[in-house]
């Protein structure tokens, strides 16, 4: 469990290769621990489907259910993207669909 917490607390920095505005067709560069980069990319592209896929892929590795995985990721000491929690990152990137999903289920 300690290893999972350390991994979740690792910082994932997301940077656009071209323009600073995020869009689904833009490329992204991940710096740091990239094991959970899919979560940051899902938020950056405002893609709830991709976020749900990443949640289901991490069931059993992080927690026993999708809801528990989501709770661990959105905790204050959980996963960070570009130095912010997933919820804060979704606000910064104006990812309204993902933000609504994160706040309604966490």
PDB file of N, CA and C in Angstrom:
ATOM      1  N   UNK A   1       0.825  -1.191   0.000  1.00  0.00           N
ATOM      2  CA  UNK A   1       0.000   0.000   0.000  1.00  0.00           C
ATOM      3  C   UNK A   1       0.865   1.249   0.000  1.00  0.00           C
ATOM      4  N   UNK A   2       2.017   1.206   0.703  1.00  0.00           N
ATOM      5  CA  UNK A   2       2.907   2.362   0.738  1.00  0.00           C
ATOM      6  C   UNK A   2       3.428   2.702  -0.652  1.00  0.00           C
ATOM      7  N   UNK A   3       3.763   1.677  -1.417  1.00  0.00           N
ATOM      8  CA  UNK A   3       4.278   1.898  -2.768  1.00  0.00           C
ATOM      9  C   UNK A   3       3.222   2.552  -3.644  1.00  0.00           C
ATOM     10  N   UNK A   4       1.968   2.152  -3.486  1.00  0.00           N
ATOM     11  CA  UNK A   4       0.881   2.751  -4.267  1.00  0.00           C
ATOM     12  C   UNK A   4       0.714   4.208  -3.898  1.00  0.00           C
ATOM     13  N   UNK A   5       0.745   4.516  -2.594  1.00  0.00           N
ATOM     14  CA  UNK A   5       0.599   5.891  -2.159  1.00  0.00           C
ATOM     15  C   UNK A   5       1.730   6.755  -2.689  1.00  0.00           C
ATOM     16  N   UNK A   6       2.948   6.239  -2.655  1.00  0.00           N
ATOM     17  CA  UNK A   6       4.084   6.997  -3.189  1.00  0.00           C
ATOM     18  C   UNK A   6       3.927   7.222  -4.682  1.00  0.00           C
ATOM     19  N   UNK A   7       3.468   6.210  -5.387  1.00  0.00           N
ATOM     20  CA  UNK A   7       3.271   6.344  -6.828  1.00  0.00           C
ATOM     21  C   UNK A   7       2.184   7.358  -7.121  1.00  0.00           C
ATOM     22  N   UNK A   8       1.098   7.323  -6.361  1.00  0.00           N
ATOM     23  CA  UNK A   8       0.019   8.268  -6.579  1.00  0.00           C
ATOM     24  C   UNK A   8       0.439   9.687  -6.252  1.00  0.00           C
ATOM     25  N   UNK A   9       1.326   9.844  -5.291  1.00  0.00           N
ATOM     26  CA  UNK A   9       1.763  11.170  -4.904  1.00  0.00           C
ATOM     27  C   UNK A   9       2.803  11.736  -5.857  1.00  0.00           C
ATOM     28  N   UNK A  10       3.312  10.916  -6.759  1.00  0.00           N
ATOM     29  CA  UNK A  10       4.304  11.388  -7.731  1.00  0.00           C
ATOM     30  C   UNK A  10       3.675  12.449  -8.624  1.00  0.00           C
ATOM     31  N   UNK A  11       4.475  13.410  -9.006  1.00  0.00           N
ATOM     32  CA  UNK A  11       3.982  14.517  -9.813  1.00  0.00           C
ATOM     33  C   UNK A  11       4.109  14.176 -11.284  1.00  0.00           C
ATOM     34  N   UNK A  12       3.017  14.360 -12.005  1.00  0.00           N
ATOM     35  CA  UNK A  12       3.019  14.204 -13.453  1.00  0.00           C
ATOM     36  C   UNK A  12       2.888  15.601 -14.042  1.00  0.00           C
ATOM     37  N   UNK A  13       3.861  16.016 -14.783  1.00  0.00           N
ATOM     38  CA  UNK A  13       3.782  17.319 -15.428  1.00  0.00           C
ATOM     39  C   UNK A  13       3.317  17.116 -16.860  1.00  0.00           C
ATOM     40  N   UNK A  14       2.348  17.901 -17.238  1.00  0.00           N
ATOM     41  CA  UNK A  14       1.809  17.816 -18.581  1.00  0.00           C
ATOM     42  C   UNK A  14       2.138  19.108 -19.303  1.00  0.00           C
ATOM     43  N   UNK A  15       2.715  18.981 -20.482  1.00  0.00           N
ATOM     44  CA  UNK A  15       3.032  20.175 -21.269  1.00  0.00           C
ATOM     45  C   UNK A  15       2.638  19.928 -22.708  1.00  0.00           C
ATOM     46  N   UNK A  16       2.026  20.919 -23.317  1.00  0.00           N
ATOM     47  CA  UNK A  16       1.672  20.804 -24.730  1.00  0.00           C
ATOM     48  C   UNK A  16       2.928  21.005 -25.557  1.00  0.00           C
ATOM     49  N   UNK A  17       3.086  20.230 -26.595  1.00  0.00           N
ATOM     50  CA  UNK A  17       4.255  20.348 -27.447  1.00  0.00           C
ATOM     51  C   UNK A  17       4.152  21.592 -28.308  1.00  0.00           C
ATOM     52  N   UNK A  18       2.958  21.926 -28.762  1.00  0.00           N
ATOM     53  CA  UNK A  18       2.802  23.091 -29.616  1.00  0.00           C
ATOM     54  C   UNK A  18       2.127  24.226 -28.855  1.00  0.00           C
ATOM     55  N   UNK A  19       0.896  24.537 -29.172  1.00  0.00           N
ATOM     56  CA  UNK A  19       0.187  25.662 -28.561  1.00  0.00           C
ATOM     57  C   UNK A  19      -0.182  25.351 -27.117  1.00  0.00           C
ATOM     58  N   UNK A  20      -0.319  26.387 -26.268  1.00  0.00           N
ATOM     59  CA  UNK A  20      -0.670  26.140 -24.872  1.00  0.00           C
ATOM     60  C   UNK A  20      -2.099  25.668 -24.675  1.00  0.00           C
ATOM     61  N   UNK A  21      -2.988  25.927 -25.610  1.00  0.00           N
ATOM     62  CA  UNK A  21      -4.366  25.468 -25.485  1.00  0.00           C
ATOM     63  C   UNK A  21      -4.408  23.968 -25.737  1.00  0.00           C
ATOM     64  N   UNK A  22      -5.136  23.252 -24.883  1.00  0.00           N
ATOM     65  CA  UNK A  22      -5.234  21.806 -25.024  1.00  0.00           C
ATOM     66  C   UNK A  22      -6.389  21.469 -25.949  1.00  0.00           C
ATOM     67  N   UNK A  23      -6.175  20.521 -26.802  1.00  0.00           N
ATOM     68  CA  UNK A  23      -7.218  19.994 -27.673  1.00  0.00           C
ATOM     69  C   UNK A  23      -6.965  18.507 -27.866  1.00  0.00           C
ATOM     70  N   UNK A  24      -7.971  17.808 -28.306  1.00  0.00           N
ATOM     71  CA  UNK A  24      -7.866  16.353 -28.433  1.00  0.00           C
ATOM     72  C   UNK A  24      -6.812  15.926 -29.448  1.00  0.00           C
ATOM     73  N   UNK A  25      -6.540  16.757 -30.447  1.00  0.00           N
ATOM     74  CA  UNK A  25      -5.591  16.353 -31.480  1.00  0.00           C
ATOM     75  C   UNK A  25      -4.162  16.821 -31.196  1.00  0.00           C
ATOM     76  N   UNK A  26      -3.897  17.432 -30.070  1.00  0.00           N
ATOM     77  CA  UNK A  26      -2.558  17.909 -29.718  1.00  0.00           C
ATOM     78  C   UNK A  26      -1.754  16.789 -29.085  1.00  0.00           C
ATOM     79  N   UNK A  27      -0.445  16.879 -29.209  1.00  0.00           N
ATOM     80  CA  UNK A  27       0.433  15.915 -28.562  1.00  0.00           C
ATOM     81  C   UNK A  27       0.798  16.434 -27.180  1.00  0.00           C
ATOM     82  N   UNK A  28       1.118  15.514 -26.261  1.00  0.00           N
ATOM     83  CA  UNK A  28       1.469  15.878 -24.899  1.00  0.00           C
ATOM     84  C   UNK A  28       2.789  15.230 -24.534  1.00  0.00           C
ATOM     85  N   UNK A  29       3.514  15.883 -23.655  1.00  0.00           N
ATOM     86  CA  UNK A  29       4.775  15.354 -23.162  1.00  0.00           C
ATOM     87  C   UNK A  29       4.627  15.194 -21.657  1.00  0.00           C
ATOM     88  N   UNK A  30       4.901  13.993 -21.158  1.00  0.00           N
ATOM     89  CA  UNK A  30       4.765  13.719 -19.737  1.00  0.00           C
ATOM     90  C   UNK A  30       6.151  13.615 -19.124  1.00  0.00           C
ATOM     91  N   UNK A  31       6.322  14.299 -17.993  1.00  0.00           N
ATOM     92  CA  UNK A  31       7.593  14.317 -17.282  1.00  0.00           C
ATOM     93  C   UNK A  31       7.346  13.731 -15.902  1.00  0.00           C
ATOM     94  N   UNK A  32       8.262  12.934 -15.422  1.00  0.00           N
ATOM     95  CA  UNK A  32       8.114  12.331 -14.100  1.00  0.00           C
ATOM     96  C   UNK A  32       7.588  10.924 -14.231  1.00  0.00           C
ATOM     97  N   UNK A  33       6.863  10.456 -13.243  1.00  0.00           N
ATOM     98  CA  UNK A  33       6.312   9.112 -13.244  1.00  0.00           C
ATOM     99  C   UNK A  33       5.140   9.068 -14.224  1.00  0.00           C
ATOM    100  N   UNK A  34       5.304   8.348 -15.312  1.00  0.00           N
ATOM    101  CA  UNK A  34       4.288   8.332 -16.363  1.00  0.00           C
ATOM    102  C   UNK A  34       3.318   7.159 -16.245  1.00  0.00           C
ATOM    103  N   UNK A  35       3.402   6.406 -15.173  1.00  0.00           N
ATOM    104  CA  UNK A  35       2.541   5.247 -15.001  1.00  0.00           C
ATOM    105  C   UNK A  35       1.059   5.633 -15.009  1.00  0.00           C
ATOM    106  N   UNK A  36       0.723   6.811 -14.519  1.00  0.00           N
ATOM    107  CA  UNK A  36      -0.663   7.253 -14.444  1.00  0.00           C
ATOM    108  C   UNK A  36      -0.921   8.463 -15.345  1.00  0.00           C
ATOM    109  N   UNK A  37      -0.117   8.623 -16.385  1.00  0.00           N
ATOM    110  CA  UNK A  37      -0.240   9.763 -17.298  1.00  0.00           C
ATOM    111  C   UNK A  37      -1.589   9.788 -18.010  1.00  0.00           C
ATOM    112  N   UNK A  38      -2.212   8.649 -18.182  1.00  0.00           N
ATOM    113  CA  UNK A  38      -3.510   8.586 -18.850  1.00  0.00           C
ATOM    114  C   UNK A  38      -4.574   9.406 -18.151  1.00  0.00           C
ATOM    115  N   UNK A  39      -4.488   9.492 -16.827  1.00  0.00           N
ATOM    116  CA  UNK A  39      -5.450  10.299 -16.080  1.00  0.00           C
ATOM    117  C   UNK A  39      -5.280  11.777 -16.411  1.00  0.00           C
ATOM    118  N   UNK A  40      -4.045  12.232 -16.454  1.00  0.00           N
ATOM    119  CA  UNK A  40      -3.786  13.637 -16.764  1.00  0.00           C
ATOM    120  C   UNK A  40      -4.203  13.964 -18.195  1.00  0.00           C
ATOM    121  N   UNK A  41      -3.933  13.061 -19.112  1.00  0.00           N
ATOM    122  CA  UNK A  41      -4.305  13.294 -20.504  1.00  0.00           C
ATOM    123  C   UNK A  41      -5.827  13.332 -20.647  1.00  0.00           C
ATOM    124  N   UNK A  42      -6.523  12.471 -19.925  1.00  0.00           N
ATOM    125  CA  UNK A  42      -7.989  12.473 -19.974  1.00  0.00           C
ATOM    126  C   UNK A  42      -8.547  13.800 -19.474  1.00  0.00           C
ATOM    127  N   UNK A  43      -7.944  14.350 -18.432  1.00  0.00           N
ATOM    128  CA  UNK A  43      -8.390  15.645 -17.922  1.00  0.00           C
ATOM    129  C   UNK A  43      -8.039  16.744 -18.916  1.00  0.00           C
ATOM    130  N   UNK A  44      -6.820  16.714 -19.446  1.00  0.00           N
ATOM    131  CA  UNK A  44      -6.369  17.757 -20.374  1.00  0.00           C
ATOM    132  C   UNK A  44      -7.227  17.803 -21.634  1.00  0.00           C
ATOM    133  N   UNK A  45      -7.739  16.650 -22.050  1.00  0.00           N
ATOM    134  CA  UNK A  45      -8.570  16.606 -23.256  1.00  0.00           C
ATOM    135  C   UNK A  45     -10.060  16.616 -22.938  1.00  0.00           C
ATOM    136  N   UNK A  46     -10.407  16.720 -21.659  1.00  0.00           N
ATOM    137  CA  UNK A  46     -11.798  16.733 -21.204  1.00  0.00           C
ATOM    138  C   UNK A  46     -12.546  15.516 -21.729  1.00  0.00           C
ATOM    139  N   UNK A  47     -11.951  14.348 -21.538  1.00  0.00           N
ATOM    140  CA  UNK A  47     -12.482  13.093 -22.064  1.00  0.00           C
ATOM    141  C   UNK A  47     -12.890  12.177 -20.911  1.00  0.00           C
ATOM    142  N   UNK A  48     -14.159  12.186 -20.575  1.00  0.00           N
ATOM    143  CA  UNK A  48     -14.675  11.375 -19.472  1.00  0.00           C
ATOM    144  C   UNK A  48     -14.527   9.890 -19.790  1.00  0.00           C
ATOM    145  N   UNK A  49     -14.735   9.512 -21.045  1.00  0.00           N
ATOM    146  CA  UNK A  49     -14.617   8.107 -21.434  1.00  0.00           C
ATOM    147  C   UNK A  49     -13.211   7.591 -21.162  1.00  0.00           C
ATOM    148  N   UNK A  50     -12.190   8.364 -21.544  1.00  0.00           N
ATOM    149  CA  UNK A  50     -10.805   7.959 -21.306  1.00  0.00           C
ATOM    150  C   UNK A  50     -10.511   7.879 -19.811  1.00  0.00           C
ATOM    151  N   UNK A  51     -11.079   8.787 -19.042  1.00  0.00           N
ATOM    152  CA  UNK A  51     -10.894   8.771 -17.593  1.00  0.00           C
ATOM    153  C   UNK A  51     -11.494   7.497 -17.002  1.00  0.00           C
ATOM    154  N   UNK A  52     -12.684   7.142 -17.450  1.00  0.00           N
ATOM    155  CA  UNK A  52     -13.335   5.923 -16.944  1.00  0.00           C
ATOM    156  C   UNK A  52     -12.550   4.674 -17.326  1.00  0.00           C
ATOM    157  N   UNK A  53     -11.993   4.650 -18.528  1.00  0.00           N
ATOM    158  CA  UNK A  53     -11.168   3.518 -18.960  1.00  0.00           C
ATOM    159  C   UNK A  53      -9.955   3.387 -18.051  1.00  0.00           C
ATOM    160  N   UNK A  54      -9.302   4.511 -17.749  1.00  0.00           N
ATOM    161  CA  UNK A  54      -8.136   4.479 -16.861  1.00  0.00           C
ATOM    162  C   UNK A  54      -8.523   4.036 -15.458  1.00  0.00           C
ATOM    163  N   UNK A  55      -9.692   4.449 -14.985  1.00  0.00           N
ATOM    164  CA  UNK A  55     -10.153   4.002 -13.667  1.00  0.00           C
ATOM    165  C   UNK A  55     -10.330   2.489 -13.650  1.00  0.00           C
ATOM    166  N   UNK A  56     -10.991   1.960 -14.666  1.00  0.00           N
ATOM    167  CA  UNK A  56     -11.244   0.510 -14.676  1.00  0.00           C
ATOM    168  C   UNK A  56      -9.953  -0.292 -14.843  1.00  0.00           C
ATOM    169  N   UNK A  57      -8.986   0.247 -15.569  1.00  0.00           N
ATOM    170  CA  UNK A  57      -7.709  -0.457 -15.744  1.00  0.00           C
ATOM    171  C   UNK A  57      -6.889  -0.527 -14.454  1.00  0.00           C
ATOM    172  N   UNK A  58      -7.160   0.374 -13.529  1.00  0.00           N
ATOM    173  CA  UNK A  58      -6.383   0.409 -12.295  1.00  0.00           C
ATOM    174  C   UNK A  58      -7.096  -0.241 -11.117  1.00  0.00           C
ATOM    175  N   UNK A  59      -8.272  -0.826 -11.358  1.00  0.00           N
ATOM    176  CA  UNK A  59      -8.955  -1.592 -10.311  1.00  0.00           C
ATOM    177  C   UNK A  59      -8.103  -2.825 -10.039  1.00  0.00           C
ATOM    178  N   UNK A  60      -7.844  -3.077  -8.784  1.00  0.00           N
ATOM    179  CA  UNK A  60      -7.006  -4.197  -8.387  1.00  0.00           C
ATOM    180  C   UNK A  60      -5.559  -3.792  -8.188  1.00  0.00           C
ATOM    181  N   UNK A  61      -5.118  -2.772  -8.902  1.00  0.00           N
ATOM    182  CA  UNK A  61      -3.746  -2.290  -8.733  1.00  0.00           C
ATOM    183  C   UNK A  61      -3.686  -1.195  -7.668  1.00  0.00           C
ATOM    184  N   UNK A  62      -4.678  -0.320  -7.664  1.00  0.00           N
ATOM    185  CA  UNK A  62      -4.713   0.780  -6.703  1.00  0.00           C
ATOM    186  C   UNK A  62      -5.724   0.499  -5.598  1.00  0.00           C
ATOM    187  N   UNK A  63      -6.905   0.058  -5.990  1.00  0.00           N
ATOM    188  CA  UNK A  63      -7.978  -0.226  -5.033  1.00  0.00           C
ATOM    189  C   UNK A  63      -8.897  -1.295  -5.620  1.00  0.00           C
ATOM    190  N   UNK A  64      -9.872  -1.732  -4.816  1.00  0.00           N
ATOM    191  CA  UNK A  64     -10.729  -2.851  -5.203  1.00  0.00           C
ATOM    192  C   UNK A  64     -11.849  -2.470  -6.161  1.00  0.00           C
ATOM    193  N   UNK A  65     -12.291  -1.214  -6.165  1.00  0.00           N
ATOM    194  CA  UNK A  65     -13.380  -0.785  -7.038  1.00  0.00           C
ATOM    195  C   UNK A  65     -13.008   0.516  -7.741  1.00  0.00           C
ATOM    196  N   UNK A  66     -13.750   0.849  -8.806  1.00  0.00           N
ATOM    197  CA  UNK A  66     -13.517   2.105  -9.515  1.00  0.00           C
ATOM    198  C   UNK A  66     -13.723   3.302  -8.595  1.00  0.00           C
ATOM    199  N   UNK A  67     -14.747   3.246  -7.768  1.00  0.00           N
ATOM    200  CA  UNK A  67     -15.039   4.357  -6.857  1.00  0.00           C
ATOM    201  C   UNK A  67     -13.875   4.579  -5.881  1.00  0.00           C
ATOM    202  N   UNK A  68     -13.299   3.485  -5.370  1.00  0.00           N
ATOM    203  CA  UNK A  68     -12.163   3.600  -4.458  1.00  0.00           C
ATOM    204  C   UNK A  68     -10.923   4.122  -5.182  1.00  0.00           C
ATOM    205  N   UNK A  69     -10.715   3.692  -6.423  1.00  0.00           N
ATOM    206  CA  UNK A  69      -9.599   4.216  -7.217  1.00  0.00           C
ATOM    207  C   UNK A  69      -9.774   5.718  -7.386  1.00  0.00           C
ATOM    208  N   UNK A  70     -10.972   6.146  -7.734  1.00  0.00           N
ATOM    209  CA  UNK A  70     -11.244   7.570  -7.919  1.00  0.00           C
ATOM    210  C   UNK A  70     -11.019   8.353  -6.629  1.00  0.00           C
ATOM    211  N   UNK A  71     -11.454   7.799  -5.505  1.00  0.00           N
ATOM    212  CA  UNK A  71     -11.249   8.486  -4.214  1.00  0.00           C
ATOM    213  C   UNK A  71      -9.763   8.655  -3.902  1.00  0.00           C
ATOM    214  N   UNK A  72      -8.986   7.628  -4.172  1.00  0.00           N
ATOM    215  CA  UNK A  72      -7.551   7.712  -3.903  1.00  0.00           C
ATOM    216  C   UNK A  72      -6.874   8.717  -4.824  1.00  0.00           C
ATOM    217  N   UNK A  73      -7.281   8.748  -6.073  1.00  0.00           N
ATOM    218  CA  UNK A  73      -6.665   9.667  -7.030  1.00  0.00           C
ATOM    219  C   UNK A  73      -7.018  11.113  -6.755  1.00  0.00           C
ATOM    220  N   UNK A  74      -8.239  11.370  -6.289  1.00  0.00           N
ATOM    221  CA  UNK A  74      -8.682  12.749  -6.067  1.00  0.00           C
ATOM    222  C   UNK A  74      -8.412  13.249  -4.650  1.00  0.00           C
ATOM    223  N   UNK A  75      -7.839  12.421  -3.808  1.00  0.00           N
ATOM    224  CA  UNK A  75      -7.493  12.861  -2.452  1.00  0.00           C
ATOM    225  C   UNK A  75      -6.430  13.956  -2.517  1.00  0.00           C
ATOM    226  N   UNK A  76      -6.346  14.756  -1.471  1.00  0.00           N
ATOM    227  CA  UNK A  76      -5.373  15.862  -1.431  1.00  0.00           C
ATOM    228  C   UNK A  76      -3.943  15.385  -1.637  1.00  0.00           C
ATOM    229  N   UNK A  77      -3.614  14.207  -1.135  1.00  0.00           N
ATOM    230  CA  UNK A  77      -2.263  13.667  -1.305  1.00  0.00           C
ATOM    231  C   UNK A  77      -2.210  12.614  -2.403  1.00  0.00           C
ATOM    232  N   UNK A  78      -3.194  12.635  -3.293  1.00  0.00           N
ATOM    233  CA  UNK A  78      -3.267  11.669  -4.384  1.00  0.00           C
ATOM    234  C   UNK A  78      -2.498  12.127  -5.609  1.00  0.00           C
ATOM    235  N   UNK A  79      -2.930  11.683  -6.744  1.00  0.00           N
ATOM    236  CA  UNK A  79      -2.283  11.968  -8.021  1.00  0.00           C
ATOM    237  C   UNK A  79      -2.311  13.460  -8.332  1.00  0.00           C
ATOM    238  N   UNK A  80      -1.209  13.967  -8.859  1.00  0.00           N
ATOM    239  CA  UNK A  80      -1.173  15.360  -9.282  1.00  0.00           C
ATOM    240  C   UNK A  80      -0.785  15.443 -10.750  1.00  0.00           C
ATOM    241  N   UNK A  81      -1.321  16.426 -11.412  1.00  0.00           N
ATOM    242  CA  UNK A  81      -0.991  16.714 -12.804  1.00  0.00           C
ATOM    243  C   UNK A  81      -0.519  18.160 -12.853  1.00  0.00           C
ATOM    244  N   UNK A  82       0.691  18.365 -13.313  1.00  0.00           N
ATOM    245  CA  UNK A  82       1.258  19.698 -13.407  1.00  0.00           C
ATOM    246  C   UNK A  82       1.238  20.401 -12.042  1.00  0.00           C
ATOM    247  N   UNK A  83       1.428  19.612 -10.982  1.00  0.00           N
ATOM    248  CA  UNK A  83       1.490  20.159  -9.636  1.00  0.00           C
ATOM    249  C   UNK A  83       0.147  20.382  -8.971  1.00  0.00           C
ATOM    250  N   UNK A  84      -0.951  20.032  -9.614  1.00  0.00           N
ATOM    251  CA  UNK A  84      -2.293  20.242  -9.062  1.00  0.00           C
ATOM    252  C   UNK A  84      -3.021  18.906  -8.930  1.00  0.00           C
ATOM    253  N   UNK A  85      -3.969  18.861  -8.011  1.00  0.00           N
ATOM    254  CA  UNK A  85      -4.791  17.667  -7.889  1.00  0.00           C
ATOM    255  C   UNK A  85      -5.613  17.517  -9.165  1.00  0.00           C
ATOM    256  N   UNK A  86      -6.177  16.348  -9.391  1.00  0.00           N
ATOM    257  CA  UNK A  86      -6.983  16.129 -10.596  1.00  0.00           C
ATOM    258  C   UNK A  86      -8.139  17.115 -10.700  1.00  0.00           C
ATOM    259  N   UNK A  87      -8.799  17.388  -9.582  1.00  0.00           N
ATOM    260  CA  UNK A  87      -9.936  18.312  -9.603  1.00  0.00           C
ATOM    261  C   UNK A  87      -9.464  19.726  -9.929  1.00  0.00           C
ATOM    262  N   UNK A  88      -8.399  20.187  -9.282  1.00  0.00           N
ATOM    263  CA  UNK A  88      -7.867  21.516  -9.573  1.00  0.00           C
ATOM    264  C   UNK A  88      -7.362  21.616 -11.007  1.00  0.00           C
ATOM    265  N   UNK A  89      -6.735  20.548 -11.486  1.00  0.00           N
ATOM    266  CA  UNK A  89      -6.229  20.527 -12.851  1.00  0.00           C
ATOM    267  C   UNK A  89      -7.376  20.617 -13.859  1.00  0.00           C
ATOM    268  N   UNK A  90      -8.493  19.961 -13.561  1.00  0.00           N
ATOM    269  CA  UNK A  90      -9.643  20.030 -14.470  1.00  0.00           C
ATOM    270  C   UNK A  90     -10.214  21.446 -14.525  1.00  0.00           C
ATOM    271  N   UNK A  91     -10.154  22.176 -13.414  1.00  0.00           N
ATOM    272  CA  UNK A  91     -10.609  23.572 -13.403  1.00  0.00           C
ATOM    273  C   UNK A  91      -9.641  24.432 -14.220  1.00  0.00           C
ATOM    274  N   UNK A  92      -8.346  24.234 -14.013  1.00  0.00           N
ATOM    275  CA  UNK A  92      -7.333  25.007 -14.754  1.00  0.00           C
ATOM    276  C   UNK A  92      -7.450  24.794 -16.250  1.00  0.00           C
ATOM    277  N   UNK A  93      -7.713  23.575 -16.673  1.00  0.00           N
ATOM    278  CA  UNK A  93      -7.781  23.244 -18.103  1.00  0.00           C
ATOM    279  C   UNK A  93      -9.174  23.463 -18.673  1.00  0.00           C
ATOM    280  N   UNK A  94     -10.102  23.931 -17.836  1.00  0.00           N
ATOM    281  CA  UNK A  94     -11.489  24.169 -18.241  1.00  0.00           C
ATOM    282  C   UNK A  94     -12.127  22.898 -18.814  1.00  0.00           C
ATOM    283  N   UNK A  95     -11.842  21.796 -18.173  1.00  0.00           N
ATOM    284  CA  UNK A  95     -12.396  20.494 -18.556  1.00  0.00           C
ATOM    285  C   UNK A  95     -13.690  20.276 -17.785  1.00  0.00           C
ATOM    286  N   UNK A  96     -14.746  20.917 -18.226  1.00  0.00           N
ATOM    287  CA  UNK A  96     -16.004  20.928 -17.476  1.00  0.00           C
ATOM    288  C   UNK A  96     -16.633  19.539 -17.342  1.00  0.00           C
ATOM    289  N   UNK A  97     -16.592  18.727 -18.386  1.00  0.00           N
ATOM    290  CA  UNK A  97     -17.193  17.391 -18.307  1.00  0.00           C
ATOM    291  C   UNK A  97     -16.457  16.512 -17.298  1.00  0.00           C
ATOM    292  N   UNK A  98     -15.136  16.531 -17.354  1.00  0.00           N
ATOM    293  CA  UNK A  98     -14.334  15.742 -16.420  1.00  0.00           C
ATOM    294  C   UNK A  98     -14.486  16.288 -15.008  1.00  0.00           C
ATOM    295  N   UNK A  99     -14.496  17.602 -14.867  1.00  0.00           N
ATOM    296  CA  UNK A  99     -14.662  18.213 -13.537  1.00  0.00           C
ATOM    297  C   UNK A  99     -15.988  17.778 -12.913  1.00  0.00           C
ATOM    298  N   UNK A 100     -17.049  17.806 -13.696  1.00  0.00           N
ATOM    299  CA  UNK A 100     -18.346  17.384 -13.187  1.00  0.00           C
ATOM    300  C   UNK A 100     -18.313  15.911 -12.771  1.00  0.00           C
ATOM    301  N   UNK A 101     -17.679  15.068 -13.585  1.00  0.00           N
ATOM    302  CA  UNK A 101     -17.561  13.650 -13.265  1.00  0.00           C
ATOM    303  C   UNK A 101     -16.777  13.456 -11.962  1.00  0.00           C
ATOM    304  N   UNK A 102     -15.633  14.131 -11.836  1.00  0.00           N
ATOM    305  CA  UNK A 102     -14.788  13.986 -10.657  1.00  0.00           C
ATOM    306  C   UNK A 102     -15.491  14.449  -9.389  1.00  0.00           C
ATOM    307  N   UNK A 103     -16.147  15.579  -9.445  1.00  0.00           N
ATOM    308  CA  UNK A 103     -16.761  16.136  -8.246  1.00  0.00           C
ATOM    309  C   UNK A 103     -18.055  15.397  -7.861  1.00  0.00           C
ATOM    310  N   UNK A 104     -18.748  14.849  -8.840  1.00  0.00           N
ATOM    311  CA  UNK A 104     -19.993  14.152  -8.519  1.00  0.00           C
ATOM    312  C   UNK A 104     -19.748  12.752  -7.961  1.00  0.00           C
ATOM    313  N   UNK A 105     -18.598  12.186  -8.233  1.00  0.00           N
ATOM    314  CA  UNK A 105     -18.339  10.800  -7.816  1.00  0.00           C
ATOM    315  C   UNK A 105     -17.280  10.654  -6.744  1.00  0.00           C
ATOM    316  N   UNK A 106     -16.583  11.702  -6.397  1.00  0.00           N
ATOM    317  CA  UNK A 106     -15.535  11.560  -5.384  1.00  0.00           C
ATOM    318  C   UNK A 106     -15.986  11.988  -4.018  1.00  0.00           C
TER     319      UNK A 106
END
